[in-house]
PDB file of C-alpha atoms in Angstrom:
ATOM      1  CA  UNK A   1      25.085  -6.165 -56.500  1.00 48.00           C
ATOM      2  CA  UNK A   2      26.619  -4.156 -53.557  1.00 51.00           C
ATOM      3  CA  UNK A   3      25.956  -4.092 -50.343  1.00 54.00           C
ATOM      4  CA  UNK A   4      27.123  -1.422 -48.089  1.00 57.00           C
ATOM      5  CA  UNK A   5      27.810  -1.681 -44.161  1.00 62.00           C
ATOM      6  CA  UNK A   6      25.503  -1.002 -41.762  1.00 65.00           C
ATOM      7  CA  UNK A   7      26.504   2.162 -39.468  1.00 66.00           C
ATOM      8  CA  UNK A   8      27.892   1.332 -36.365  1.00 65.00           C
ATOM      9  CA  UNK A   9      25.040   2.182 -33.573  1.00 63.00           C
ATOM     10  CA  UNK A  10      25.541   5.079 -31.851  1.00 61.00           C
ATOM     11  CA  UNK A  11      27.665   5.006 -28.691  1.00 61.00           C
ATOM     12  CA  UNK A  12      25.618   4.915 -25.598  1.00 58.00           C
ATOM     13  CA  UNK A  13      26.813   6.883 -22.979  1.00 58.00           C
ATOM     14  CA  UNK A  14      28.760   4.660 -20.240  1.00 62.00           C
ATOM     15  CA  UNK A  15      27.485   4.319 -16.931  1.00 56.00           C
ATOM     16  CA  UNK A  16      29.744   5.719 -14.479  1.00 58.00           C
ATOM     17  CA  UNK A  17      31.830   2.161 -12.731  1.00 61.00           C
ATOM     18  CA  UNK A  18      30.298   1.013  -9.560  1.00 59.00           C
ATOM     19  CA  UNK A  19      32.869   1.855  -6.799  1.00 64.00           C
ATOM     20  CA  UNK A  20      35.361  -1.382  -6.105  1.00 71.00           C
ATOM     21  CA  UNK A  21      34.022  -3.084  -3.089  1.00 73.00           C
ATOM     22  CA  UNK A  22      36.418  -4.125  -0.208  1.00 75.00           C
ATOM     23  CA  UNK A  23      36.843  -7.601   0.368  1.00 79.00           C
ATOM     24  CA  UNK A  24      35.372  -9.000   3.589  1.00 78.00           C
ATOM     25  CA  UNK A  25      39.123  -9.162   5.309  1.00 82.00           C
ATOM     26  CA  UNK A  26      39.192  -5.256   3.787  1.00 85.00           C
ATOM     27  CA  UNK A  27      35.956  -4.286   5.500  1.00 86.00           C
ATOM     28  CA  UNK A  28      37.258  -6.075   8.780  1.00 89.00           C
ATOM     29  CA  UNK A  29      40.273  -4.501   9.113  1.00 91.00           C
ATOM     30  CA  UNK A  30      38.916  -0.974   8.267  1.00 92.00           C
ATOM     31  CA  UNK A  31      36.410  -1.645  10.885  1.00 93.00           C
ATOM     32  CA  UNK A  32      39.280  -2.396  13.579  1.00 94.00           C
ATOM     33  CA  UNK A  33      41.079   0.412  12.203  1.00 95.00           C
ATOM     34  CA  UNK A  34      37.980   2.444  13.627  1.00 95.00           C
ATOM     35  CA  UNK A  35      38.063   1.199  16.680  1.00 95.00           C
ATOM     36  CA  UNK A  36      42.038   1.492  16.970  1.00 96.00           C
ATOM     37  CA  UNK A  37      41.305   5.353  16.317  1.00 96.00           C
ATOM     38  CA  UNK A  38      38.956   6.031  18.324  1.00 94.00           C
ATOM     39  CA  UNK A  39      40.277   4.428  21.260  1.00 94.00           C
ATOM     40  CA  UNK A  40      43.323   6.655  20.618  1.00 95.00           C
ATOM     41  CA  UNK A  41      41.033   9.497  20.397  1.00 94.00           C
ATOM     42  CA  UNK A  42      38.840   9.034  23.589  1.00 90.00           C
ATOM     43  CA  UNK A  43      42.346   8.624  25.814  1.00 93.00           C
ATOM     44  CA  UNK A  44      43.499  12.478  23.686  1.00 93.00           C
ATOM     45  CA  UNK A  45      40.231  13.868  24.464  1.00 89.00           C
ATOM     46  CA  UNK A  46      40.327  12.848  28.052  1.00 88.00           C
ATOM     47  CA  UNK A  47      44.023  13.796  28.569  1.00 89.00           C
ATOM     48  CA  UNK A  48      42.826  17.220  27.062  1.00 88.00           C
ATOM     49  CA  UNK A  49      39.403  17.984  28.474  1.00 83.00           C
ATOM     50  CA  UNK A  50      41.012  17.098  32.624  1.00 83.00           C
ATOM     51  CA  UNK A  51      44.184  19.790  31.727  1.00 81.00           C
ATOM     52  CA  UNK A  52      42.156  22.121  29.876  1.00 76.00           C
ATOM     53  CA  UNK A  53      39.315  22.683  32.970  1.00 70.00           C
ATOM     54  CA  UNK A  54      38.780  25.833  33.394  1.00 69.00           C
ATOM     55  CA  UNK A  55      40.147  27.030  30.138  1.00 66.00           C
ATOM     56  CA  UNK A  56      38.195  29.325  28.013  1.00 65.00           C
ATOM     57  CA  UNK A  57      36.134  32.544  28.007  1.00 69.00           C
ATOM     58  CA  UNK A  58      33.687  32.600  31.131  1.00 70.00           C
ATOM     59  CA  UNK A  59      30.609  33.511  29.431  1.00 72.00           C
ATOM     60  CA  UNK A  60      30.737  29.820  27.941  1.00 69.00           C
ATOM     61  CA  UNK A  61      28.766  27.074  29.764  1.00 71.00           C
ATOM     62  CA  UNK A  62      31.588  24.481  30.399  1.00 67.00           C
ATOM     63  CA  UNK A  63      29.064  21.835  29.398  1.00 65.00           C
ATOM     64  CA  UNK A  64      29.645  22.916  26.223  1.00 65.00           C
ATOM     65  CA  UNK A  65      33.103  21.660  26.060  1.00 68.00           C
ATOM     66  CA  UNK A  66      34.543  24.089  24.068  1.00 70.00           C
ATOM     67  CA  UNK A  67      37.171  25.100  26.559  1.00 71.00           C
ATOM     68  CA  UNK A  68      38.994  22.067  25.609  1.00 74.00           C
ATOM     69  CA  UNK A  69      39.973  23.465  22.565  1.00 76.00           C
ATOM     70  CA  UNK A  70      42.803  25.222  24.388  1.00 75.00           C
ATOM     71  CA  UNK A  71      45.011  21.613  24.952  1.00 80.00           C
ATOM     72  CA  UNK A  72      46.719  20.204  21.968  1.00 86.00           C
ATOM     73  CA  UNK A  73      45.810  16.792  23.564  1.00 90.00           C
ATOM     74  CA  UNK A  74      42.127  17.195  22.603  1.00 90.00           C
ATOM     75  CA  UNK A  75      43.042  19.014  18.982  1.00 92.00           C
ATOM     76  CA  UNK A  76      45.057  15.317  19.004  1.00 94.00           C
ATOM     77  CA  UNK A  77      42.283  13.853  19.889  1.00 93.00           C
ATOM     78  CA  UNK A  78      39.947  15.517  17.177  1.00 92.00           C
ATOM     79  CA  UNK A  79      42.709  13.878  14.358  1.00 95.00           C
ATOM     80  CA  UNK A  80      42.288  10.433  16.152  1.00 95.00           C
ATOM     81  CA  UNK A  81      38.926  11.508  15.711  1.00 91.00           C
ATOM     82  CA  UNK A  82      38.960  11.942  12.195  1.00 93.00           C
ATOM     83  CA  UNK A  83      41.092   9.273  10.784  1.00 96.00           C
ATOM     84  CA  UNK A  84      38.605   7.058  12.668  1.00 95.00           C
ATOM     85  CA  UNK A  85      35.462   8.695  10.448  1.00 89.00           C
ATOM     86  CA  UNK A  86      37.287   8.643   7.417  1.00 93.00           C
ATOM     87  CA  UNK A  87      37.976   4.720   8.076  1.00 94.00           C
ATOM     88  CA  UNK A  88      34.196   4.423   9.225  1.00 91.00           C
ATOM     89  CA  UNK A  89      33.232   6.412   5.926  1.00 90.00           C
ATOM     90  CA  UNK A  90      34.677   4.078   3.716  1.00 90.00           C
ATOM     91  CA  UNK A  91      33.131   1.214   5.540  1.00 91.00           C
ATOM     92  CA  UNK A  92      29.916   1.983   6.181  1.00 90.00           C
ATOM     93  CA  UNK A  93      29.523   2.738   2.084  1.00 88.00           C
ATOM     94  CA  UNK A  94      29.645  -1.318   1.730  1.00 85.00           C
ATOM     95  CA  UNK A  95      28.787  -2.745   4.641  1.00 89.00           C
ATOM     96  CA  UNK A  96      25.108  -2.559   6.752  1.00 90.00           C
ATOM     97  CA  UNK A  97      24.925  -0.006   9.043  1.00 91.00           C
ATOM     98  CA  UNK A  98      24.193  -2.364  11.969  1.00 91.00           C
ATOM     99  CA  UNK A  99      26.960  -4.564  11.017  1.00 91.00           C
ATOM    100  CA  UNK A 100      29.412  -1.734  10.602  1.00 92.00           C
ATOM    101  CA  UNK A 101      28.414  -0.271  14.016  1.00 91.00           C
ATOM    102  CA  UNK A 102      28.015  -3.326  15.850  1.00 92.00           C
ATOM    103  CA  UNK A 103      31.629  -4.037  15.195  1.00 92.00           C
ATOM    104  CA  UNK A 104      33.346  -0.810  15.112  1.00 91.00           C
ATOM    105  CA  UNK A 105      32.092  -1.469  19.561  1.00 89.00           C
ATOM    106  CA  UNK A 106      35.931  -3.261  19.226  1.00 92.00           C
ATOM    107  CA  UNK A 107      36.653   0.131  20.770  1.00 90.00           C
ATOM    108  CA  UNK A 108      35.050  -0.411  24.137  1.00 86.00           C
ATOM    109  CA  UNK A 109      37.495  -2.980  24.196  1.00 91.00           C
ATOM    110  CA  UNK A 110      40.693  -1.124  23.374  1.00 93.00           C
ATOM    111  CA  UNK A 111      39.201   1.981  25.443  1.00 89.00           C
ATOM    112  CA  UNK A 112      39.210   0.340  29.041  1.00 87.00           C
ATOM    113  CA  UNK A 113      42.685  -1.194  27.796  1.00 92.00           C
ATOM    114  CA  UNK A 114      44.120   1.999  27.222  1.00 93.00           C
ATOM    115  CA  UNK A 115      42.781   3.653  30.084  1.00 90.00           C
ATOM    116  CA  UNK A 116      44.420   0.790  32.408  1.00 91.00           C
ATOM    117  CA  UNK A 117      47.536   1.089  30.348  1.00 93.00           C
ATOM    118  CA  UNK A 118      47.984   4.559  29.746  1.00 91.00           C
ATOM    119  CA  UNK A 119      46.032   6.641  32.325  1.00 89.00           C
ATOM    120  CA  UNK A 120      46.092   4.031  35.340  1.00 90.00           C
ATOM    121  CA  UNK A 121      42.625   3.100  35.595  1.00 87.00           C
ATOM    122  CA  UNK A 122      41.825   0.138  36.705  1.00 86.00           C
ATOM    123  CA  UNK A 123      39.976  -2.777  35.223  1.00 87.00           C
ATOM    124  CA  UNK A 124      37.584  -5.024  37.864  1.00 89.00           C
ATOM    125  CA  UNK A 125      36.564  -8.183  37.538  1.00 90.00           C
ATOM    126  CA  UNK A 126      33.612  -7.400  36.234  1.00 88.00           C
ATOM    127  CA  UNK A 127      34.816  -5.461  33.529  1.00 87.00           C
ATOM    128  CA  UNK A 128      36.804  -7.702  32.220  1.00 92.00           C
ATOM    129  CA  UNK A 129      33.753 -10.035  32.201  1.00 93.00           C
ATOM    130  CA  UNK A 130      32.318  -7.043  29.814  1.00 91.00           C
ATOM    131  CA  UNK A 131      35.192  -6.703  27.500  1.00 92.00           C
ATOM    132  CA  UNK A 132      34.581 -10.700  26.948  1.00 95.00           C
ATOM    133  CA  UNK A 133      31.142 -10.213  26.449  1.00 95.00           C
ATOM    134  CA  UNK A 134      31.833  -7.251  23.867  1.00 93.00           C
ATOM    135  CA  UNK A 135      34.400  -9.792  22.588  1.00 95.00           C
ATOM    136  CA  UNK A 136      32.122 -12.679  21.827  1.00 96.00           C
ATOM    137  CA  UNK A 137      29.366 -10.564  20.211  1.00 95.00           C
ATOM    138  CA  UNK A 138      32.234  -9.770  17.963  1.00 94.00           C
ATOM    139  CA  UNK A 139      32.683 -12.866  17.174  1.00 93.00           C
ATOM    140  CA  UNK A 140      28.966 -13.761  17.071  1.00 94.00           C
ATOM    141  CA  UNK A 141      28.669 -11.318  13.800  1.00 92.00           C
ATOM    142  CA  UNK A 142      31.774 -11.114  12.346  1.00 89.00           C
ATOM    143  CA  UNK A 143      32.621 -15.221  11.785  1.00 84.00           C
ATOM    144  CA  UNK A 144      29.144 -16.056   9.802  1.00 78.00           C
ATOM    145  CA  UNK A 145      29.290 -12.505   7.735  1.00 69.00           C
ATOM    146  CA  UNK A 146      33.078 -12.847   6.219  1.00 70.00           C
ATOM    147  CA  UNK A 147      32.211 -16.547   5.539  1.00 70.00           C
ATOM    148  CA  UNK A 148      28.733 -15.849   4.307  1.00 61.00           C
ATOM    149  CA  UNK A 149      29.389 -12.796   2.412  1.00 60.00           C
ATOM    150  CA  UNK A 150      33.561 -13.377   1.032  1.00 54.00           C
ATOM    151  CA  UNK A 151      33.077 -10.257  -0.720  1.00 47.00           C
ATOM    152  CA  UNK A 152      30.946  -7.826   0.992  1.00 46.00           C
TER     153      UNK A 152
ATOM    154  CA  UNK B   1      19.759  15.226  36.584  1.00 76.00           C
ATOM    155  CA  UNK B   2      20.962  18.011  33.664  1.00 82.00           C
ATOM    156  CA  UNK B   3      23.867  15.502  33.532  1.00 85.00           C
ATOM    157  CA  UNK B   4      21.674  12.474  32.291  1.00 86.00           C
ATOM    158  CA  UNK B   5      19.659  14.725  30.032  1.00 90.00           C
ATOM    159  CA  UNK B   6      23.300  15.567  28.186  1.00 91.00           C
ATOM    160  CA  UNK B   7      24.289  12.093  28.432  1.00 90.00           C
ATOM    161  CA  UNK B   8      20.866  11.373  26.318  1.00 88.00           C
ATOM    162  CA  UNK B   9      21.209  13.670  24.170  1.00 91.00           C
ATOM    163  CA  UNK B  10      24.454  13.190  23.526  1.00 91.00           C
ATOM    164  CA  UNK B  11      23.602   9.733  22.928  1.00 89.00           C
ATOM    165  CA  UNK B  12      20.356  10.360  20.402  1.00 90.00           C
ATOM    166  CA  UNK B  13      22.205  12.727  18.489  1.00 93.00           C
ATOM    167  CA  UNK B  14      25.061  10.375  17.858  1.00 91.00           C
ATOM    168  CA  UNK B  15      22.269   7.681  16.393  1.00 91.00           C
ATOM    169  CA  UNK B  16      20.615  10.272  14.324  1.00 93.00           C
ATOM    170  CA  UNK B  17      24.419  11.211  12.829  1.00 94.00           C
ATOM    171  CA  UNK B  18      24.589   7.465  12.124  1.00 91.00           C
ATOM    172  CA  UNK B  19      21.214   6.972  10.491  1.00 92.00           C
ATOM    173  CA  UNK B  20      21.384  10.231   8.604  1.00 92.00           C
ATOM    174  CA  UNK B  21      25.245   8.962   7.126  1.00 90.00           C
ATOM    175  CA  UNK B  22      23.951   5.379   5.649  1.00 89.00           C
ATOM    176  CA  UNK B  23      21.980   6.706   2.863  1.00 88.00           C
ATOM    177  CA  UNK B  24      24.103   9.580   2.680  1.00 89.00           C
ATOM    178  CA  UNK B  25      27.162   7.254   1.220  1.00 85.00           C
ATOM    179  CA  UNK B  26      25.672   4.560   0.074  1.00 78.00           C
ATOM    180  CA  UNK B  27      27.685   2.512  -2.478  1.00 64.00           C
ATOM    181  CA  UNK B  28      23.568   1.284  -3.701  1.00 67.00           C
ATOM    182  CA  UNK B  29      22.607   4.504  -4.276  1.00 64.00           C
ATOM    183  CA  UNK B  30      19.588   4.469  -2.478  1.00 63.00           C
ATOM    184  CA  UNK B  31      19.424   8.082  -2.091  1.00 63.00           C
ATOM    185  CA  UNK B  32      18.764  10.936  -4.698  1.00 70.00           C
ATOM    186  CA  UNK B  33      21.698  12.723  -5.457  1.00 72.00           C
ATOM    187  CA  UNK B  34      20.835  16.486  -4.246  1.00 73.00           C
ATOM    188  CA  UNK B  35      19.366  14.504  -0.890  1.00 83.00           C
ATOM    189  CA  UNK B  36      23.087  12.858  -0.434  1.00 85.00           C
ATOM    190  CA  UNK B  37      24.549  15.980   0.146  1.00 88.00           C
ATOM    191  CA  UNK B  38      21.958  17.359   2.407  1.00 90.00           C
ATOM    192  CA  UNK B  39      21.974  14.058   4.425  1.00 91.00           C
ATOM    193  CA  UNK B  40      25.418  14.553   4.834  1.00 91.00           C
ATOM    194  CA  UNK B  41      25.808  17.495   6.046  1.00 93.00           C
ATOM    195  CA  UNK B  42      22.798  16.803   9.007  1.00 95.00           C
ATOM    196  CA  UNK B  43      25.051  13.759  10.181  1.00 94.00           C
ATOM    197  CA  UNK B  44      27.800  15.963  10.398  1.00 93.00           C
ATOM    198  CA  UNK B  45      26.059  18.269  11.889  1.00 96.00           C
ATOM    199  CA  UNK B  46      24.300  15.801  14.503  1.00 96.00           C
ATOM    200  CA  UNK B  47      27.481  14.441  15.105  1.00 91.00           C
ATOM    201  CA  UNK B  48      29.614  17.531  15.529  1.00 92.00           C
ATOM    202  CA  UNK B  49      26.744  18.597  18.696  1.00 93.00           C
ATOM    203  CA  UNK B  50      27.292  15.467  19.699  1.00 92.00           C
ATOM    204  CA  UNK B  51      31.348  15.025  19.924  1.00 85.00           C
ATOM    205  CA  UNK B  52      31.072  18.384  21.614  1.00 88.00           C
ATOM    206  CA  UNK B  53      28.580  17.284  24.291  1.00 90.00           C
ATOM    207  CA  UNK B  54      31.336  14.017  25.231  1.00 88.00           C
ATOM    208  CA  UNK B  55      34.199  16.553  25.497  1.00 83.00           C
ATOM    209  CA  UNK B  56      31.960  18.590  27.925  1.00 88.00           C
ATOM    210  CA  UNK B  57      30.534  15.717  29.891  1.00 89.00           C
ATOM    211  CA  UNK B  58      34.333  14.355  29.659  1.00 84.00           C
ATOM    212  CA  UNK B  59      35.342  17.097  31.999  1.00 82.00           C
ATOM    213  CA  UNK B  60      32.903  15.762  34.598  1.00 84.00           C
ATOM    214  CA  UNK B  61      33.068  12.536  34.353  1.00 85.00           C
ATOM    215  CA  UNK B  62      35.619   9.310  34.468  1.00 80.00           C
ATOM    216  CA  UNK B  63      36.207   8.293  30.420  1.00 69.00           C
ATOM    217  CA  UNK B  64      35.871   4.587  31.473  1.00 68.00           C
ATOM    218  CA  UNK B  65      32.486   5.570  32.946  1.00 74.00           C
ATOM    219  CA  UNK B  66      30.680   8.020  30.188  1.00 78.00           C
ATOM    220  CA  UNK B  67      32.429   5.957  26.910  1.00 67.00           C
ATOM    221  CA  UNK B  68      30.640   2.574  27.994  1.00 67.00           C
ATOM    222  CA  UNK B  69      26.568   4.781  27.452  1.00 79.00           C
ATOM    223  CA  UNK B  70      27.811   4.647  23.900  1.00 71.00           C
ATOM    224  CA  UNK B  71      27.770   0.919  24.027  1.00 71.00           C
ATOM    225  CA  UNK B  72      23.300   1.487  23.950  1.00 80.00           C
ATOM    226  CA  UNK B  73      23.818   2.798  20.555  1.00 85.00           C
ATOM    227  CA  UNK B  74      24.557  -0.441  19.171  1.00 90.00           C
ATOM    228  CA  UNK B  75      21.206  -1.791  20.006  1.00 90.00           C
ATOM    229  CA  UNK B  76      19.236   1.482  18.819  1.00 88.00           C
ATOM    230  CA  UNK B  77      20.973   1.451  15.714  1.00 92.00           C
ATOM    231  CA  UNK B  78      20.286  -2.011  14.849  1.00 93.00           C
ATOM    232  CA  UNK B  79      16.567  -1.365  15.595  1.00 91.00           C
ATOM    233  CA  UNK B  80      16.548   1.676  13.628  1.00 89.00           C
ATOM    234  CA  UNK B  81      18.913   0.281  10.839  1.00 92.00           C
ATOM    235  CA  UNK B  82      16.055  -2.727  10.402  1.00 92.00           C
ATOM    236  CA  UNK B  83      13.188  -0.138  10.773  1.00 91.00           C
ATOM    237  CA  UNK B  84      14.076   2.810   8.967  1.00 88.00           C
ATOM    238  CA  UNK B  85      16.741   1.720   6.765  1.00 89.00           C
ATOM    239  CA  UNK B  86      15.623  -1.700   6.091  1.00 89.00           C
ATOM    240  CA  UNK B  87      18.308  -3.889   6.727  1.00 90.00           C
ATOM    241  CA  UNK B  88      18.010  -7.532   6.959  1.00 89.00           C
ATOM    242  CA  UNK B  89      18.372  -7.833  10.796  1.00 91.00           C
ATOM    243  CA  UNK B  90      20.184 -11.956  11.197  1.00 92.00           C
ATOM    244  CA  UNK B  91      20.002 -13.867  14.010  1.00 93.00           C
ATOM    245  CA  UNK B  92      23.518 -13.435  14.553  1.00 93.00           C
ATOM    246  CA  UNK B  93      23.109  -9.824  14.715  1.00 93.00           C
ATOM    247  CA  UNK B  94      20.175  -9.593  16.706  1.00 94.00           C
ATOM    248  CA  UNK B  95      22.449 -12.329  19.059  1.00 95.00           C
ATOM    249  CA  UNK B  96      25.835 -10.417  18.575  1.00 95.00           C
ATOM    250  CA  UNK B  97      24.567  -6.526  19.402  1.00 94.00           C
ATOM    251  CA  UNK B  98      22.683  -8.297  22.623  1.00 94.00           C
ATOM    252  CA  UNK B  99      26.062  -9.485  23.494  1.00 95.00           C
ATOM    253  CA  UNK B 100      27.816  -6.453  23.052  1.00 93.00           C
ATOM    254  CA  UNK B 101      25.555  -4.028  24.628  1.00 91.00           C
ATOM    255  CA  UNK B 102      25.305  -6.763  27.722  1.00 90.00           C
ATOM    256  CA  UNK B 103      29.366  -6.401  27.670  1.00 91.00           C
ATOM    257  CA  UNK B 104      29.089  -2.763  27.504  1.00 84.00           C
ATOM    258  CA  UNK B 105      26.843  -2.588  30.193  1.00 78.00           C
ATOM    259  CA  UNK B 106      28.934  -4.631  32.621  1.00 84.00           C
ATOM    260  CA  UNK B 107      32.370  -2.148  32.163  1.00 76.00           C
ATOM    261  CA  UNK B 108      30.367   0.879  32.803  1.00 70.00           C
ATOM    262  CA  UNK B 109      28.563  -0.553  35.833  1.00 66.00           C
ATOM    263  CA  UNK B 110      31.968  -2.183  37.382  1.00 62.00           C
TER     264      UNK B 110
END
């Protein structure tokens, strides 16, 4: 008597691999990369939008901001700009929007920083009360979700 | 007052860019395919109006002044994100965004 082999099944087509998630310390730093970013591209954008006043075509409302576009300090800005939503991007595929946003507010921590540093504005008393407040809400959600989640 | 309205609308378009990019990207998937893409492109859209709007107001106003209005977001987007996008909304979030839009608050009042 003989036996013969079964056929091997057919192959089933392979589900595409589920994109590699970040670690927590990953998802953290992108998020701070964000904020570093943007920071550097409100400070551009301001730089640019005060020299460029009055640039641009007259039949545009200024409102519309578009005048700007003549300083290479705002098109600096718009790259700061960028890098910062690519960053964002790639974070906010893995992590909860609220948790993503509520951290990427870092930057209204660097901005007043940089404004005081680089364009000479000055930071109250008050303010700096804020930036700890922004500072501890950090805290608040960041701590429990990298120890809760490890790997987001 | 036309000042305030773009200030709000700069501010409720930048939310809507937000909400619209979530299920956009998604790493669950939680969006059809041919939506993704037309998701996308509203955020980008919603967001481009309103990045336009802060270079505009920018010219007016002090950065350390008009940045901090962003700082509201935070609390209308965890709202929304627990509403619309159902996200688990933690104590420590609810706790942490109250924080942060308190802190927010206080540099662009000071």
């Amino acid at each position: 008597m003989t036996t013969t082999a079964a056929p091997p099944p057919p192959a089933l087509p392979q589900a595409p691999a589920p994109p590699r998630r970040p670690s927590a310390l990953g998802a953290l730093l992108l998020i701070g990369l964000t904020a570093l970013f943007g920071a550097g591209s409100e400070l551009c954008l301001k730089v640019g939008a005060v020299r460029a006043t009055g640039a641009g075509p007259d039949w545009l409302p200024a409102w519309l901001g578009l005048g700007g576009l003549a300083s290479g300090w705002v098109w600096g800005g718009i790259v700061f700009t960028l890098l910062a939503f690519l960053t964002y991007l790639r974070a906010v595929r893995f992590v909860p929007l609220g948790v993503v946003f509520a951290l990427s507010n870092f930057v209204h921590v660097l901005i007043p920083l940089g404004a005081w540093g680089f364009l000479g504005e000055s930071i109250s008393g008050r303010r700096w009360l804020g930036i700890a407040l922004v500072l501890a809400g950090l805290f608040v959600i960041a701590r429990p979700y990298a120890r809760v989640e490890g790997r987001l | 007052m036309l000042t305030n309205v773009l200030i709000a609308v700069w501010l409720l378009t930048f939310v809507l860019g937000q909400l619209l990019l979530k299920p956009a990207l998604d790493a669950e998937r939680t969006a059809a395919r041919s939506h993704r893409g037309l998701l996308f492109a509203l955020a980008i859209a919603s967001m481009t109006i309103s990045f336009f709007l802060g270079v505009g107001l920018l010219q007016k106003l002090e950065l350390s002044y008009l940045f901090p209005f962003q700082g509201l977001s935070v609390l209308l987007i965890t709202a929304f994100a627990t509403m619309v996008l159902k996200e688990k909304l933690t104590l420590p979030l609810a706790l942490g965004a109250l924080l942060i839009a308190a802190g927010v608050m206080l540099v662009s009042a000071s």
